[in-house]
Coordinates of C-alpha atoms in Angstrom, one line a residue:
M1 CA 132.5 101.1 -109.1
A2 CA 135.0 103.4 -107.1
G3 CA 138.6 102.3 -107.3
K4 CA 138.1 100.2 -110.5
P5 CA 140.7 101.0 -113.1
K6 CA 139.5 102.3 -116.5
A7 CA 139.4 99.9 -119.4
L8 CA 142.5 98.9 -121.2
H9 CA 143.2 100.6 -124.6
P10 CA 143.0 97.8 -127.2
L11 CA 146.4 96.2 -128.1
V12 CA 147.4 94.2 -131.2
P13 CA 147.4 90.5 -130.4
L14 CA 150.6 89.5 -128.7
A15 CA 151.3 87.1 -131.5
S16 CA 151.2 90.0 -134.0
L17 CA 153.3 92.4 -131.9
S18 CA 156.4 93.8 -133.6
F19 CA 159.2 94.4 -131.1
S20 CA 162.9 94.2 -130.9
T21 CA 165.3 93.5 -128.0
H22 CA 168.8 94.9 -127.8
Q23 CA 171.9 94.2 -125.6
I24 CA 174.0 97.4 -125.6
P25 CA 177.7 97.1 -124.4
A26 CA 179.2 99.5 -121.9
H27 CA 180.5 102.8 -123.3
N28 CA 183.1 104.8 -121.3
L29 CA 181.4 105.2 -117.9
I30 CA 177.9 104.3 -119.2
P31 CA 177.1 100.7 -118.1
N32 CA 174.2 100.2 -120.6
T33 CA 173.0 96.5 -120.4
S34 CA 176.4 95.1 -119.3
L35 CA 175.7 94.9 -115.6
A36 CA 172.4 93.1 -115.6
A37 CA 171.9 91.8 -119.1
R38 CA 168.3 93.1 -119.3
P39 CA 167.5 94.1 -122.8
L40 CA 166.3 97.4 -124.2
I41 CA 162.8 96.6 -125.7
V42 CA 161.3 98.7 -128.5
Y43 CA 157.6 98.1 -129.1
R44 CA 156.4 99.1 -132.6
A45 CA 152.7 100.1 -132.7
P46 CA 151.5 97.8 -129.9
F47 CA 148.1 99.7 -129.7
A48 CA 145.3 98.8 -132.1
T49 CA 144.7 102.5 -132.6
T50 CA 146.9 105.4 -131.6
P51 CA 146.1 106.4 -128.0
S52 CA 146.1 109.9 -126.5
A53 CA 148.3 110.7 -123.5
E54 CA 145.3 110.1 -121.1
Q55 CA 144.5 106.7 -122.7
I56 CA 148.2 105.6 -122.3
E57 CA 148.1 106.7 -118.7
A58 CA 144.8 104.9 -118.0
H59 CA 146.1 101.7 -119.7
L60 CA 149.3 101.7 -117.7
R61 CA 147.4 102.2 -114.5
A62 CA 145.0 99.4 -115.4
V63 CA 147.8 96.9 -116.1
G64 CA 149.4 98.0 -112.9
V65 CA 153.1 97.4 -113.6
C66 CA 154.4 100.8 -114.5
F67 CA 152.8 104.0 -113.2
P68 CA 152.8 107.2 -115.3
M69 CA 154.9 110.0 -113.8
W70 CA 155.3 112.6 -116.5
R71 CA 154.6 113.9 -120.0
W72 CA 157.7 115.3 -121.6
P73 CA 160.2 114.8 -124.6
M74 CA 163.3 112.9 -123.8
Y75 CA 166.3 114.9 -122.6
P76 CA 168.7 115.7 -125.4
E77 CA 171.7 114.9 -123.1
D78 CA 172.9 111.3 -122.8
H79 CA 171.7 110.1 -119.3
F80 CA 170.6 107.0 -117.5
H81 CA 169.0 105.9 -114.2
T82 CA 170.4 103.5 -111.6
T83 CA 167.4 103.4 -109.3
A84 CA 164.7 102.5 -111.9
H85 CA 163.9 101.0 -115.2
E86 CA 162.0 103.5 -117.4
F87 CA 159.0 102.7 -119.7
V88 CA 158.0 105.4 -122.2
V89 CA 155.2 105.6 -124.8
V90 CA 155.1 108.2 -127.5
H91 CA 151.8 110.2 -127.6
R92 CA 152.7 113.1 -129.9
G93 CA 155.1 114.0 -132.7
R94 CA 158.0 111.9 -134.1
G95 CA 161.5 111.6 -132.6
R96 CA 164.9 110.0 -133.3
L97 CA 166.3 108.5 -130.1
N98 CA 169.7 107.2 -129.2
F99 CA 170.1 104.3 -126.6
G100 CA 173.7 103.6 -125.5
G101 CA 175.2 107.0 -125.8
R102 CA 176.7 109.0 -128.6
G103 CA 179.8 107.3 -129.9
C104 CA 178.9 103.9 -128.5
A105 CA 179.7 101.3 -131.1
G106 CA 176.7 99.2 -130.0
A107 CA 174.2 102.1 -129.7
V108 CA 170.7 101.7 -130.9
E109 CA 169.1 104.6 -132.8
V110 CA 165.4 104.5 -133.6
E111 CA 162.7 106.7 -134.9
V112 CA 159.5 106.5 -132.9
V113 CA 156.0 107.7 -133.6
P114 CA 152.8 107.9 -131.6
G115 CA 151.9 104.6 -129.9
D116 CA 155.5 103.2 -130.0
A117 CA 156.9 102.3 -126.6
V118 CA 160.4 101.6 -125.2
L119 CA 161.4 99.8 -122.1
I120 CA 164.7 101.3 -120.9
P121 CA 166.6 99.1 -118.4
G122 CA 168.4 100.9 -115.5
G123 CA 171.9 101.8 -116.7
V124 CA 171.0 102.3 -120.4
S125 CA 171.8 105.8 -121.7
H126 CA 169.1 107.5 -123.7
A127 CA 168.7 110.9 -125.4
L128 CA 166.6 112.6 -127.9
L129 CA 168.7 113.2 -131.0
E130 CA 166.0 115.1 -133.1
D131 CA 162.4 116.2 -132.8
L132 CA 161.2 115.2 -136.2
G133 CA 157.6 116.0 -135.6
E134 CA 158.2 119.7 -135.1
K135 CA 160.0 119.8 -138.5
E136 CA 157.0 118.1 -140.2
G137 CA 154.3 120.0 -138.5
L138 CA 153.1 117.1 -136.4
G139 CA 153.7 118.9 -133.1
S140 CA 156.4 118.7 -130.6
F141 CA 157.7 115.3 -129.6
E142 CA 156.3 114.1 -126.3
M143 CA 156.0 110.9 -124.4
V144 CA 154.4 109.4 -121.2
G145 CA 157.1 108.3 -118.9
S146 CA 156.5 105.7 -116.3
Y147 CA 158.2 103.6 -113.7
M148 CA 157.6 100.4 -111.7
E149 CA 155.9 100.8 -108.3
G150 CA 158.5 101.4 -105.6
S151 CA 161.0 103.0 -108.1
E152 CA 159.2 106.3 -108.8
H153 CA 162.2 108.2 -107.5
W154 CA 164.7 107.9 -110.3
D155 CA 168.1 109.5 -110.3
M156 CA 170.0 111.1 -113.2
C157 CA 173.5 109.9 -114.2
Y158 CA 175.6 111.0 -117.1
G159 CA 178.5 108.6 -117.3
K160 CA 180.8 110.8 -115.2
H161 CA 183.3 110.0 -112.5
G162 CA 181.7 110.0 -109.0
E163 CA 178.7 108.0 -110.2
E164 CA 180.2 104.6 -109.5
E165 CA 178.4 104.0 -106.2
H166 CA 175.1 104.7 -107.9
V167 CA 176.0 102.4 -110.9
A168 CA 176.7 99.5 -108.5
N169 CA 173.0 99.5 -107.6
I170 CA 171.9 98.5 -111.1
P171 CA 172.2 94.7 -110.7
N172 CA 169.9 94.9 -107.7
L173 CA 167.0 96.4 -109.6
T174 CA 163.9 94.2 -109.7
W175 CA 162.9 93.1 -113.2
F176 CA 159.4 92.8 -114.5
D177 CA 157.3 89.7 -113.8
K178 CA 154.6 91.2 -116.0
D179 CA 154.9 93.3 -119.2
P180 CA 153.9 97.0 -118.7
L181 CA 151.5 96.9 -121.7
Y182 CA 150.4 93.3 -122.0
G183 CA 150.7 92.0 -118.4
E184 CA 151.1 88.2 -118.5
G185 CA 153.2 86.9 -121.3
G186 CA 154.4 90.2 -122.8
P187 CA 158.0 90.7 -124.0
A188 CA 159.3 92.2 -120.6
A189 CA 158.0 89.2 -118.7
K190 CA 160.0 86.8 -120.9
C191 CA 163.4 88.4 -120.5

């Protein structure tokens, strides 16, 4: 049937999902979660089998919460968005990521592998610290990046003077009423 979304890629049962939530304090001019208190959420292996980039994109479209916009590694420079929450799913390689900014006492550093996902609230700094997959012959680190409908036009901020007007928008961002992977009842919908 035309217009019908492709089938969802199988997920582990929600009761078995391994995930963590993190509140990250402001660091210099990077607000992190201090303005809206929405957590960074790291999903560990939520898919029953490791999906391809195409399968991730089809799954996200079928759930209908976040819409895939790009395939790329994460920028190595600390940056954040004030117009959108970002949802990323690793589809190739392995990477070490920083959330909160280099030098932030409450920063979260994680290693991610294909199938792992991260929900990055507006205002939370993020950067690729190291492409581990390339070193290990697993291929360059790459993710599928997506945003909620209506927030597909994201900005780039770096924690510098002159961004204050943009930062003031963060508390006005709409949060998720459904989880980008699980829909009803997933971790994002419970925050």
